[in-house]
JSON list of C-alpha atoms in Angstrom, two decimals:
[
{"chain": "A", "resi": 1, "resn": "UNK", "atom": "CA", "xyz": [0.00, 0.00, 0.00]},
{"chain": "A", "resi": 2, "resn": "UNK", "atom": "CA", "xyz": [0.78, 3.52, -0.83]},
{"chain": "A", "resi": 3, "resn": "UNK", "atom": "CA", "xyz": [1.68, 5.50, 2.52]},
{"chain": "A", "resi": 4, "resn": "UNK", "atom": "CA", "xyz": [-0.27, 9.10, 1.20]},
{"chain": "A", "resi": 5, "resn": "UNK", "atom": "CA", "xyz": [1.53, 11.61, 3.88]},
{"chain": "A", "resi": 6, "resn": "UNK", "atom": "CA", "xyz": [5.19, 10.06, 2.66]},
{"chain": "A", "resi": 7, "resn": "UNK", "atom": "CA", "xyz": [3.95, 10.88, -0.83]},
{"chain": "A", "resi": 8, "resn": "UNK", "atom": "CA", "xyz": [2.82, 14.59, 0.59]},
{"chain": "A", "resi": 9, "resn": "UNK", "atom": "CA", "xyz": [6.23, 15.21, 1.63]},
{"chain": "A", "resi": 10, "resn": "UNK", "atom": "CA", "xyz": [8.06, 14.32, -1.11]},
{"chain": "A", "resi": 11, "resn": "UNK", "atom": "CA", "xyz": [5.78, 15.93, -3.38]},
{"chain": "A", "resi": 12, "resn": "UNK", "atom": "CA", "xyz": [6.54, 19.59, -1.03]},
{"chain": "A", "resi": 13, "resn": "UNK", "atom": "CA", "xyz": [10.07, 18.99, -1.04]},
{"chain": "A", "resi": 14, "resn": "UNK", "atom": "CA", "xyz": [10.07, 18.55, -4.73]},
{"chain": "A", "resi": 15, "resn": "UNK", "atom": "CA", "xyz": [7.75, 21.17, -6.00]},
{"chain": "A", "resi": 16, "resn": "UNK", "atom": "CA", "xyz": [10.57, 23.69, -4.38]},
{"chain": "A", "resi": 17, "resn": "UNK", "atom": "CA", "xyz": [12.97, 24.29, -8.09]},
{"chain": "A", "resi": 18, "resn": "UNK", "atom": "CA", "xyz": [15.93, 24.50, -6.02]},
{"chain": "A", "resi": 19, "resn": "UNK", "atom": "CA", "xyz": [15.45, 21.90, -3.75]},
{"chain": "A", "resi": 20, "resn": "UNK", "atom": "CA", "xyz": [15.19, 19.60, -7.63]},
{"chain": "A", "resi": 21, "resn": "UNK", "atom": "CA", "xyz": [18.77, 21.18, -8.67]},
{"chain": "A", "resi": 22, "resn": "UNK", "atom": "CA", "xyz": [20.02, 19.75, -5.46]},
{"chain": "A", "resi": 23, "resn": "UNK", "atom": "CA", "xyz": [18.87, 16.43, -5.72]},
{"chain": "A", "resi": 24, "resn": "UNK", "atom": "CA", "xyz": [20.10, 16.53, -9.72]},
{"chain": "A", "resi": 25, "resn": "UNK", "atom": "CA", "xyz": [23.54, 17.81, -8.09]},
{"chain": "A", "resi": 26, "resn": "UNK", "atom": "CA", "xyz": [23.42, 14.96, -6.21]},
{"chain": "A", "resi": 27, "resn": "UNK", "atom": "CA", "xyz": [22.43, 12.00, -8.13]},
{"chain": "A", "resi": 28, "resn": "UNK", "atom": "CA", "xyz": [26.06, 12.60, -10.23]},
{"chain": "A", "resi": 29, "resn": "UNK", "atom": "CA", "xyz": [27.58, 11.91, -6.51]},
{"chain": "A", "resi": 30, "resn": "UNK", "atom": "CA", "xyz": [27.94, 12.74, -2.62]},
{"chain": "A", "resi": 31, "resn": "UNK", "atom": "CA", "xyz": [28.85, 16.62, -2.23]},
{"chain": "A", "resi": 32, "resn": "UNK", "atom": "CA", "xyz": [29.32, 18.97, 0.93]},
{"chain": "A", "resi": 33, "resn": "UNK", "atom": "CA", "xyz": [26.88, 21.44, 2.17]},
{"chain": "A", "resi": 34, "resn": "UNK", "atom": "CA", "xyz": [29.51, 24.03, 0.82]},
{"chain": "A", "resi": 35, "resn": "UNK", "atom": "CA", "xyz": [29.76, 22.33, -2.50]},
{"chain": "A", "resi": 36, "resn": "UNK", "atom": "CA", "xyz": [25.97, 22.67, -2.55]},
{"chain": "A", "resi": 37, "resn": "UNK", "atom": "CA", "xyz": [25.77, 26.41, -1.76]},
{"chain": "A", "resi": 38, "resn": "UNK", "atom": "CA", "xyz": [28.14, 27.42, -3.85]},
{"chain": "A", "resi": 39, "resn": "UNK", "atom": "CA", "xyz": [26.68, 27.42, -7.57]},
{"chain": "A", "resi": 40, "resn": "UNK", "atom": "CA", "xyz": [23.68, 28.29, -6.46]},
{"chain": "A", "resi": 41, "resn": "UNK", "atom": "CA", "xyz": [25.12, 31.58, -4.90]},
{"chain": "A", "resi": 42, "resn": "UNK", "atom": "CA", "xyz": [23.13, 30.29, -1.65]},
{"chain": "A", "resi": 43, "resn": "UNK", "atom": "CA", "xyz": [24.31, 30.89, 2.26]},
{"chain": "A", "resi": 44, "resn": "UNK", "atom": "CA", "xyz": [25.58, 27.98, 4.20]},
{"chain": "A", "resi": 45, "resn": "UNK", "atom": "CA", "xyz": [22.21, 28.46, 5.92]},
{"chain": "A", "resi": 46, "resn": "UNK", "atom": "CA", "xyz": [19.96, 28.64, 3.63]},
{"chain": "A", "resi": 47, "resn": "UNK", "atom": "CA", "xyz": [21.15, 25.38, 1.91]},
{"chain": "A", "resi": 48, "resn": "UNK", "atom": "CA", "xyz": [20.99, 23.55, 4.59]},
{"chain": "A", "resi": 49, "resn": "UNK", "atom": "CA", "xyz": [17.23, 24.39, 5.05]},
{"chain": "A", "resi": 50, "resn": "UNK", "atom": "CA", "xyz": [16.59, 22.65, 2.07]},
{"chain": "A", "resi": 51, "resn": "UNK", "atom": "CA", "xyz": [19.20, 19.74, 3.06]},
{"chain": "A", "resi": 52, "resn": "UNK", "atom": "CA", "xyz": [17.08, 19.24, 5.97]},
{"chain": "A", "resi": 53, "resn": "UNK", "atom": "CA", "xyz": [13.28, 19.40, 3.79]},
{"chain": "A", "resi": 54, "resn": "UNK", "atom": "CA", "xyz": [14.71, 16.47, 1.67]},
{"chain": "A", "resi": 55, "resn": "UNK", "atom": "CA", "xyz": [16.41, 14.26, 4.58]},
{"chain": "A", "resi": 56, "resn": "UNK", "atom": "CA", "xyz": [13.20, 14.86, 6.01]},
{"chain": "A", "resi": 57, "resn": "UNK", "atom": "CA", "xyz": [11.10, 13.05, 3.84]},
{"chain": "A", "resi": 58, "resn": "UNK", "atom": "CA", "xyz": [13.88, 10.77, 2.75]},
{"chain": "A", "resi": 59, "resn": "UNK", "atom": "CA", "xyz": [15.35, 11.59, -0.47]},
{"chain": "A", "resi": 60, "resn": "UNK", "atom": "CA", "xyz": [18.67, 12.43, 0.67]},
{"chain": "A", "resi": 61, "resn": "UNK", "atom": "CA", "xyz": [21.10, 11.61, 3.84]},
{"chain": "A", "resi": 62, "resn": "UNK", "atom": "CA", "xyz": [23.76, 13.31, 5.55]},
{"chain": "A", "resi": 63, "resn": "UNK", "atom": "CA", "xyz": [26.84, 12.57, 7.50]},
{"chain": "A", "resi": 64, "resn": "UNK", "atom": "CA", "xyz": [28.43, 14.91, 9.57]},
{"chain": "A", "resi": 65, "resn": "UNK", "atom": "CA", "xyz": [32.29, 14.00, 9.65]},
{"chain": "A", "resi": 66, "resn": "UNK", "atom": "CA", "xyz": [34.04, 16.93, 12.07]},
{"chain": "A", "resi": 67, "resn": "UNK", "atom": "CA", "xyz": [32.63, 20.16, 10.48]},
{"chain": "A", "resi": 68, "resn": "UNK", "atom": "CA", "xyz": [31.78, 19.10, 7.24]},
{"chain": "A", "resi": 69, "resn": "UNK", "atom": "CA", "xyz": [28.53, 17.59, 5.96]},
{"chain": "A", "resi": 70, "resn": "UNK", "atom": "CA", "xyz": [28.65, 15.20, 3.18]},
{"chain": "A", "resi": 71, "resn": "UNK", "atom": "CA", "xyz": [24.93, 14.72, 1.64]},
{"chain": "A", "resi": 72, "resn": "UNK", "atom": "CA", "xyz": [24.15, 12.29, -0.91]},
{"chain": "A", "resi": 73, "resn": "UNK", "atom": "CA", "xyz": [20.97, 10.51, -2.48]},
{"chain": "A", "resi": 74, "resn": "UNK", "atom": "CA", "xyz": [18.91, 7.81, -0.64]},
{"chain": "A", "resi": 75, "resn": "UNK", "atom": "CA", "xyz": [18.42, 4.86, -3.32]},
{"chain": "A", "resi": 76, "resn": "UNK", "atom": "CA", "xyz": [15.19, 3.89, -3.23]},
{"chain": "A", "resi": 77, "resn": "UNK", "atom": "CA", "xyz": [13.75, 7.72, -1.71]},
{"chain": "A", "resi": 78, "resn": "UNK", "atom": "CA", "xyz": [11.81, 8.63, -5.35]},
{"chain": "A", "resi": 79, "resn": "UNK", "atom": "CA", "xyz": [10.05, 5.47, -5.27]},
{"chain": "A", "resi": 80, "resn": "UNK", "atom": "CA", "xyz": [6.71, 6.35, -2.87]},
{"chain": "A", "resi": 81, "resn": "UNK", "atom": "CA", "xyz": [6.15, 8.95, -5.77]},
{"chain": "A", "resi": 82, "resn": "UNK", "atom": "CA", "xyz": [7.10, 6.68, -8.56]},
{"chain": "A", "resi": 83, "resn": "UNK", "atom": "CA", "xyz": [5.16, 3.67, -7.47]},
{"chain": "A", "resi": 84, "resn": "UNK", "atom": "CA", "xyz": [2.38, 6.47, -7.08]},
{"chain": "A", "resi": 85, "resn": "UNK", "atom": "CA", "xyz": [2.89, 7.74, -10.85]},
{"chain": "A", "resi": 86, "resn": "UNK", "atom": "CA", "xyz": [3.06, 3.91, -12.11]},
{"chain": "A", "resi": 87, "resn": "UNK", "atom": "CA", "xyz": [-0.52, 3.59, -10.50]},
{"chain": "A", "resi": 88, "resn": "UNK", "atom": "CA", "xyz": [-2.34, 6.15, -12.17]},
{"chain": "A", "resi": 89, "resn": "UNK", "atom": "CA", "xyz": [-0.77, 5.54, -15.57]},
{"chain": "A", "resi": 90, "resn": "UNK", "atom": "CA", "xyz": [-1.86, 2.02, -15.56]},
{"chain": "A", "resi": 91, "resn": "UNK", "atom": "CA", "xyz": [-5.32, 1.85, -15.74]},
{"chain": "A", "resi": 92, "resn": "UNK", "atom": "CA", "xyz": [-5.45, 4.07, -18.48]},
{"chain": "A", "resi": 93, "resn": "UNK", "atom": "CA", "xyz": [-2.53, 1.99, -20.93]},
{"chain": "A", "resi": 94, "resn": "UNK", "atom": "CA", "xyz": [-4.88, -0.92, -19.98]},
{"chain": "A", "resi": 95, "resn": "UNK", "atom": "CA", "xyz": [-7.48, 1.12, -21.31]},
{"chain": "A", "resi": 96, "resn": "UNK", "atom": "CA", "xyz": [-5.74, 2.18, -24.18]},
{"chain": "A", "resi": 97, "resn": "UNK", "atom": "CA", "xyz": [-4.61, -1.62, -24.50]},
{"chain": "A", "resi": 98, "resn": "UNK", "atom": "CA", "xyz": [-8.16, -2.75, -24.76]},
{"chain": "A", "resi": 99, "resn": "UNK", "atom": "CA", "xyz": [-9.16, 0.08, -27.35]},
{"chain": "A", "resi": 100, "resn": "UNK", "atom": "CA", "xyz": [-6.42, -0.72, -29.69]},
{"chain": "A", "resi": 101, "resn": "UNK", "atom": "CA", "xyz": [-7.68, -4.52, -29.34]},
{"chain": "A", "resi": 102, "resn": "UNK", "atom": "CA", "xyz": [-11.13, -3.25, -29.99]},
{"chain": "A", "resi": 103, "resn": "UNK", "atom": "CA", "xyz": [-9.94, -1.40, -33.08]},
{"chain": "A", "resi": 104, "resn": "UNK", "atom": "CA", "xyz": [-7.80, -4.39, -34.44]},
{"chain": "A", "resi": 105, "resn": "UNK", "atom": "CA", "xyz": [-11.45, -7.12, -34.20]},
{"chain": "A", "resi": 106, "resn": "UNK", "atom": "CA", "xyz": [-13.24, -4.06, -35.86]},
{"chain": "A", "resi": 107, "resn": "UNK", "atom": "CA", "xyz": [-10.46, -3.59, -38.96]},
{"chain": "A", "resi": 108, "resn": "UNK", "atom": "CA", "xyz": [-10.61, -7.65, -38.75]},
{"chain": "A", "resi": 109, "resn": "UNK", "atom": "CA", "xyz": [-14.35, -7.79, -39.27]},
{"chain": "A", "resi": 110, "resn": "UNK", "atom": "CA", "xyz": [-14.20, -4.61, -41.47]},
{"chain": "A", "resi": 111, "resn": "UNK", "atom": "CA", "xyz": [-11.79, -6.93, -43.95]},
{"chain": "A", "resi": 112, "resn": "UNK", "atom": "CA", "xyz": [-13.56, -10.20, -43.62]},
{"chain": "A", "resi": 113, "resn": "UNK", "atom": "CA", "xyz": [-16.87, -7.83, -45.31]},
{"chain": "A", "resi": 114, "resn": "UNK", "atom": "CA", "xyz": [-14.87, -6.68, -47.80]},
{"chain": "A", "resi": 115, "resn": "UNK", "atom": "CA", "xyz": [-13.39, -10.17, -48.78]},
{"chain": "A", "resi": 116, "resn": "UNK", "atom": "CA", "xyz": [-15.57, -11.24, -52.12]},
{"chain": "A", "resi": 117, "resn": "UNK", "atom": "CA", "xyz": [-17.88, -13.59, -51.28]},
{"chain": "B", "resi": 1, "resn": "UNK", "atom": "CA", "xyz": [15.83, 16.67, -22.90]},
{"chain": "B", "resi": 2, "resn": "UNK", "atom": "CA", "xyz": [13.35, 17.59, -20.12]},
{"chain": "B", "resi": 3, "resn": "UNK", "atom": "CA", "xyz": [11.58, 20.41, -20.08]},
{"chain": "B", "resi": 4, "resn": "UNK", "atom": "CA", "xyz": [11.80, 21.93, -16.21]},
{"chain": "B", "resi": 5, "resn": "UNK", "atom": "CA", "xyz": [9.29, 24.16, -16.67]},
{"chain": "B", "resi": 6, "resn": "UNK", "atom": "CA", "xyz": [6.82, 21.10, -17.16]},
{"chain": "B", "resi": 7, "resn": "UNK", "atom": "CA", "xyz": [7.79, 19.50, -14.59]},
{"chain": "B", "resi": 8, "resn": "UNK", "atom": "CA", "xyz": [7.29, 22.51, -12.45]},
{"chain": "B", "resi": 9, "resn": "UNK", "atom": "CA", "xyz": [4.29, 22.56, -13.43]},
{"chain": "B", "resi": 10, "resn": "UNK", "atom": "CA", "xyz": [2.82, 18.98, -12.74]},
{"chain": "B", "resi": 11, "resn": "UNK", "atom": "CA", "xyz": [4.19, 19.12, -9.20]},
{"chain": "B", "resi": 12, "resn": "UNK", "atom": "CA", "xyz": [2.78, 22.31, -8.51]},
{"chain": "B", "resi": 13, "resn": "UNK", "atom": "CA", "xyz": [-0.59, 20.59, -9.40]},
{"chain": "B", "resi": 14, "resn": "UNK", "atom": "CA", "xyz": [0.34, 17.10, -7.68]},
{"chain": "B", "resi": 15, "resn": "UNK", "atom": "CA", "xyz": [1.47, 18.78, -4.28]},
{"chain": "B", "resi": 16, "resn": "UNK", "atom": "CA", "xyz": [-2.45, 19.75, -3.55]},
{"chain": "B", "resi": 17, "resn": "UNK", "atom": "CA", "xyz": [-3.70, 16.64, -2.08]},
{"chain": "B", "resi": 18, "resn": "UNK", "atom": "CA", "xyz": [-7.49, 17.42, -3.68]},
{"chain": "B", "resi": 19, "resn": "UNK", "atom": "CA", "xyz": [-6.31, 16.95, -7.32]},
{"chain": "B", "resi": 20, "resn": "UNK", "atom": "CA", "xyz": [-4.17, 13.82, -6.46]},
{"chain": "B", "resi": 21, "resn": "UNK", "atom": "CA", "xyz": [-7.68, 12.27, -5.48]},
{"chain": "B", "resi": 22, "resn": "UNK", "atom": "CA", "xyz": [-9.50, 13.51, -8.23]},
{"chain": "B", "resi": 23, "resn": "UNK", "atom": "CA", "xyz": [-6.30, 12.15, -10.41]},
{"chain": "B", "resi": 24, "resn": "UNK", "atom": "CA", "xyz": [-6.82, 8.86, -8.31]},
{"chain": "B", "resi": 25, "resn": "UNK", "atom": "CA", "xyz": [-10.33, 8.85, -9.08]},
{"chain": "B", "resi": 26, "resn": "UNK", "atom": "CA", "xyz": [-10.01, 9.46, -12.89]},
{"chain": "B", "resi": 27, "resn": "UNK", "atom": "CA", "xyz": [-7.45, 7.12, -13.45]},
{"chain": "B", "resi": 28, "resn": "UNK", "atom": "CA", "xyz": [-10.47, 4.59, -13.22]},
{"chain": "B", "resi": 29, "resn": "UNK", "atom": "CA", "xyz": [-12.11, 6.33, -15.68]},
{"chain": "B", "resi": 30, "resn": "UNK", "atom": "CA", "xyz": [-13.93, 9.58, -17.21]},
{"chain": "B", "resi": 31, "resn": "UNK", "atom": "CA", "xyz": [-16.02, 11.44, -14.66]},
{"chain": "B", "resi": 32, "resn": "UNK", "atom": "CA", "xyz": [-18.12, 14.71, -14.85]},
{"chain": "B", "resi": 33, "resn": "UNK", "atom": "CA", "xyz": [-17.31, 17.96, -12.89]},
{"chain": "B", "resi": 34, "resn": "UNK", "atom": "CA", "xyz": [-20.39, 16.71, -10.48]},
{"chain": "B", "resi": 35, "resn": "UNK", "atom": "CA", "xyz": [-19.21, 13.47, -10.17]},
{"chain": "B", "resi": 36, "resn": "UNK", "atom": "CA", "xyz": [-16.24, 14.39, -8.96]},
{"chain": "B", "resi": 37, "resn": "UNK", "atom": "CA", "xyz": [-17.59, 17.31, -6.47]},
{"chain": "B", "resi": 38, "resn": "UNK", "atom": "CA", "xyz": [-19.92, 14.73, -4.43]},
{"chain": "B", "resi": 39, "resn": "UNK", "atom": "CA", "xyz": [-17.15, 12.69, -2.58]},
{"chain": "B", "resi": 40, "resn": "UNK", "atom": "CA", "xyz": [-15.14, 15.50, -1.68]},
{"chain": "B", "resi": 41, "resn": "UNK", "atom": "CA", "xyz": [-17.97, 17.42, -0.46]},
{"chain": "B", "resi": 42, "resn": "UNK", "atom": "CA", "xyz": [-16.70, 20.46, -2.89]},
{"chain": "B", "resi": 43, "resn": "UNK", "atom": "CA", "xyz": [-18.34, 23.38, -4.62]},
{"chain": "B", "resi": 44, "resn": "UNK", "atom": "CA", "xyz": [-18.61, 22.87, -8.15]},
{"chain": "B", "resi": 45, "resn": "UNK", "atom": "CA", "xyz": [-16.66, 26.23, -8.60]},
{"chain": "B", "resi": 46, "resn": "UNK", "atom": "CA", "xyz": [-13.98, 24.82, -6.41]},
{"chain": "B", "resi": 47, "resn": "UNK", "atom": "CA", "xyz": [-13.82, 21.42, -8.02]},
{"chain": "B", "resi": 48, "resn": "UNK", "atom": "CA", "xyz": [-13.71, 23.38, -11.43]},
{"chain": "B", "resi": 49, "resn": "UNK", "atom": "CA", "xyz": [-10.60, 25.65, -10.35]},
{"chain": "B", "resi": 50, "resn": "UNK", "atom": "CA", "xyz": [-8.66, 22.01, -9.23]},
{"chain": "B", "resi": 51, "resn": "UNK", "atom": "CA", "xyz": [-9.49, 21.04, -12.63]},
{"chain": "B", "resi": 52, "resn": "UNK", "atom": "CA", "xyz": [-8.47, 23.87, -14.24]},
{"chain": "B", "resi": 53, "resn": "UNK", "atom": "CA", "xyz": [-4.55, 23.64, -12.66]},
{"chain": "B", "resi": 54, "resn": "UNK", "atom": "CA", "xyz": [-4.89, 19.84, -14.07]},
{"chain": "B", "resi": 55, "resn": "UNK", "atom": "CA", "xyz": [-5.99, 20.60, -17.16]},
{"chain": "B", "resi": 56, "resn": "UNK", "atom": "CA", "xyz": [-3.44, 23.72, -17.92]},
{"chain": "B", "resi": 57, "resn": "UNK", "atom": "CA", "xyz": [-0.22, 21.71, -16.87]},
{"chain": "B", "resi": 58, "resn": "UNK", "atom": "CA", "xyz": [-1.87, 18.59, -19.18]},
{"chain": "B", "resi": 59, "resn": "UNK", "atom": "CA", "xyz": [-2.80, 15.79, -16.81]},
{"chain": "B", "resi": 60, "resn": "UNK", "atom": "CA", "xyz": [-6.44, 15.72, -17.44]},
{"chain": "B", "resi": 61, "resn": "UNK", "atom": "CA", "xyz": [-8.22, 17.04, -20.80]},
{"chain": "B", "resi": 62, "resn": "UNK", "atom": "CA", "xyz": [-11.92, 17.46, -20.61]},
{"chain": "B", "resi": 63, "resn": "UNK", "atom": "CA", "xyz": [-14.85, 18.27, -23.04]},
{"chain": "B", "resi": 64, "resn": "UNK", "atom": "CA", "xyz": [-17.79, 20.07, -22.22]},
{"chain": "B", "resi": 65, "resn": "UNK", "atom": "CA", "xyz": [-21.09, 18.62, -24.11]},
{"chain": "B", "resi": 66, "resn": "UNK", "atom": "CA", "xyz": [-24.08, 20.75, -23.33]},
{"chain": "B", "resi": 67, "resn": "UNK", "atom": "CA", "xyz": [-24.10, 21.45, -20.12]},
{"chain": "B", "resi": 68, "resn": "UNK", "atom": "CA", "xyz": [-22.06, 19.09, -18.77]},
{"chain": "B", "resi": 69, "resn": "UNK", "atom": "CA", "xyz": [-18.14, 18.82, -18.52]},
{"chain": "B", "resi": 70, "resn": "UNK", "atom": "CA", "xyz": [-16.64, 15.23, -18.80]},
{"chain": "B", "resi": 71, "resn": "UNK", "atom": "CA", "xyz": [-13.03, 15.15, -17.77]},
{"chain": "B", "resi": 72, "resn": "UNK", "atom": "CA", "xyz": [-10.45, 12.36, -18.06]},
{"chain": "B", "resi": 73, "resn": "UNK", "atom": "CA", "xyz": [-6.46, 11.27, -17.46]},
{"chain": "B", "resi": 74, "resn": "UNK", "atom": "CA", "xyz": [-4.48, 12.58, -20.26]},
{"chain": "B", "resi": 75, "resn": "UNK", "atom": "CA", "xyz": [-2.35, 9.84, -21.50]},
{"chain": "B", "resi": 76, "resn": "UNK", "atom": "CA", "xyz": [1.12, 10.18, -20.99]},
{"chain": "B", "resi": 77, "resn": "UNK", "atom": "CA", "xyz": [0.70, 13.16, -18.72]},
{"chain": "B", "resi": 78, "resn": "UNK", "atom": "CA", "xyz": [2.55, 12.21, -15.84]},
{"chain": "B", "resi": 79, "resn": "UNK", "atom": "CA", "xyz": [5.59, 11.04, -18.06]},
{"chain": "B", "resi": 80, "resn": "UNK", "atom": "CA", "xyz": [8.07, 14.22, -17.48]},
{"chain": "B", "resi": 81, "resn": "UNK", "atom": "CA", "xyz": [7.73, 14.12, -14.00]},
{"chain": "B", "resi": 82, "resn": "UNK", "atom": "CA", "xyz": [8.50, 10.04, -14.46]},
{"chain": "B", "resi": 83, "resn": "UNK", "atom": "CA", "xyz": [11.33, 10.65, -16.29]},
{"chain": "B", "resi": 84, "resn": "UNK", "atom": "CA", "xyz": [12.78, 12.82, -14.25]},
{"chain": "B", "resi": 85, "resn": "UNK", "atom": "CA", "xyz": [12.25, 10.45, -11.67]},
{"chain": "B", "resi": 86, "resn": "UNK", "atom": "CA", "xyz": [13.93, 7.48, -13.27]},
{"chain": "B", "resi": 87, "resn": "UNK", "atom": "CA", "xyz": [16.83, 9.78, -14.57]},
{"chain": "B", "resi": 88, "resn": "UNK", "atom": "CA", "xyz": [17.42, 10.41, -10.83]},
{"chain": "B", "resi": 89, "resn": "UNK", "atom": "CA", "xyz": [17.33, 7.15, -9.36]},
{"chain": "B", "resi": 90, "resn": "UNK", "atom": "CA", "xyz": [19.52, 5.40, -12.56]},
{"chain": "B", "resi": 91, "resn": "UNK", "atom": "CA", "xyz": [22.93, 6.60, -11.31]},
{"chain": "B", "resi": 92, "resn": "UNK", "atom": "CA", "xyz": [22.53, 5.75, -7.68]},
{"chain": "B", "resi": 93, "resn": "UNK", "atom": "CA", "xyz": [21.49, 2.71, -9.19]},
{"chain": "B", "resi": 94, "resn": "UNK", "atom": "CA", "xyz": [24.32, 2.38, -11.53]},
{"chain": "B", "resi": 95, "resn": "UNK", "atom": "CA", "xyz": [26.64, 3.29, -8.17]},
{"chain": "B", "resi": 96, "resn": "UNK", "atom": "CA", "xyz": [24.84, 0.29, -6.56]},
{"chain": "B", "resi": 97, "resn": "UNK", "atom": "CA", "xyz": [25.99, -2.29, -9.23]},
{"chain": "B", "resi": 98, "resn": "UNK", "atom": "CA", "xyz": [29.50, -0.81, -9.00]},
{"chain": "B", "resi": 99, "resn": "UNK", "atom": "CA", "xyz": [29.62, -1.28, -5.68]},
{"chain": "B", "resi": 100, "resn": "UNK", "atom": "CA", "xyz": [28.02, -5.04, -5.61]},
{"chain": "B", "resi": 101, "resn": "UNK", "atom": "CA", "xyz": [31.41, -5.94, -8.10]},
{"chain": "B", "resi": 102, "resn": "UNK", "atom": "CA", "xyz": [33.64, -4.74, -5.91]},
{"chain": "B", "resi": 103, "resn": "UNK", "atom": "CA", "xyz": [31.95, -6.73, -3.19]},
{"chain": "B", "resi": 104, "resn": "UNK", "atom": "CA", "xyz": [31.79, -9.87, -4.98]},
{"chain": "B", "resi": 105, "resn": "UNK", "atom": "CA", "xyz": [35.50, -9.44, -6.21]},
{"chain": "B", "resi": 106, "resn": "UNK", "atom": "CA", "xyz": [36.41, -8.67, -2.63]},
{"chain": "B", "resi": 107, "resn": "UNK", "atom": "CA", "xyz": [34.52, -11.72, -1.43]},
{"chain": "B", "resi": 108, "resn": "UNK", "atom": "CA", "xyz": [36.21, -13.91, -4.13]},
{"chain": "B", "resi": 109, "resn": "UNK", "atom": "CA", "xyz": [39.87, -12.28, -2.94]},
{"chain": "B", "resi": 110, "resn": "UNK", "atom": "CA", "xyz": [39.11, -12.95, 0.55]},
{"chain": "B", "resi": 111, "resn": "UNK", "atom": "CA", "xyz": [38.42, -16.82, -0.59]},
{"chain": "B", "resi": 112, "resn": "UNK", "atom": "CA", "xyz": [41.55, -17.51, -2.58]},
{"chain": "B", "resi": 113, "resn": "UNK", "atom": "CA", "xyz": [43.41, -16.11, 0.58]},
{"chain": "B", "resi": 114, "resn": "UNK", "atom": "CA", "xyz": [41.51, -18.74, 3.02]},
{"chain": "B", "resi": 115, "resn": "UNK", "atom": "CA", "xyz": [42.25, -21.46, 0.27]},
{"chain": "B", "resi": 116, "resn": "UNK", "atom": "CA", "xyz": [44.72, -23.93, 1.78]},
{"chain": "B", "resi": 117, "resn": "UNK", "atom": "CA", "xyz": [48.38, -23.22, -0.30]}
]
């Protein structure tokens, strides 16, 4: 089953752009907090208050090592949403699946008529 | 190449719990405006404006015959936002199946070194 609240946070910690370029940094490898802020002309702060919006809902994790903070990618955090997205596309290639059935028996029939008796 | 603006987009429509349902609820098929008011317990007018911020960033389409406005899952709607998706999660995976080899090579070191000389 689908947990809907673990969906709801992934889906707010997503729908922030930045919070996206983060995870995109990250899915090329591991990277510092300071690594993080620094294309995205961000304070140390504010970065970090997006590192903690997407360990929060489990999309990332962090290791603090001294005074540096190494984030990188939880496998597996996307797939709540995924799973989600795979669920409501479904139904509707089955239903597409079943039309383009419907369509082939009609073209069959359709030739059969035009065969000469 | 994905289009971020799209993505944008869908999750700005996904993150609002009401049109998930209504997305759940359509992915089993067409349903008017009304249809879809009476379980949430929703104005038509606010049902219509959740349907609107489907419709614009294409995961529904609907037709309106008469009076009466039938609305259904655009096919293929969800895809950016899927894509995106897998193109994050394929090189953590890819880091995974590094890492497995060098654990199995490891593990097949480690043997020859406990085989009796």
């Amino acid at each position: 089953m689908l947990n809907h609240s673990e969906i709801d946070g992934i889906l707010r910690a997503l729908v922030e752009p930045t919070r996206r370029q983060i995870l995109e940094r990250l899915s090329s490898g591991p990277a510092t907090v300071s690594q993080l802020a620094e294309p995205f002309g961000m304070t140390f702060a504010a970065v970090l208050q997006h590192l903690q919006a997407l360990e929060a809902c489990g999309l990332i994790r962090s290791e603090k090592i001294g005074r540096v903070r190494t984030c990188r990618i939880e496998p597996g955090g996307l797939a709540p949403l995924a799973d989600w997205i795979a669920e409501r596309r479904l139904p509707v290639e089955r239903h597409l699946d079943r039309l383009g059935q419907i369509l082939a028996e009609t073209e069959n029939q359709d030739q059969k008529k035009d065969e000469p008796q």
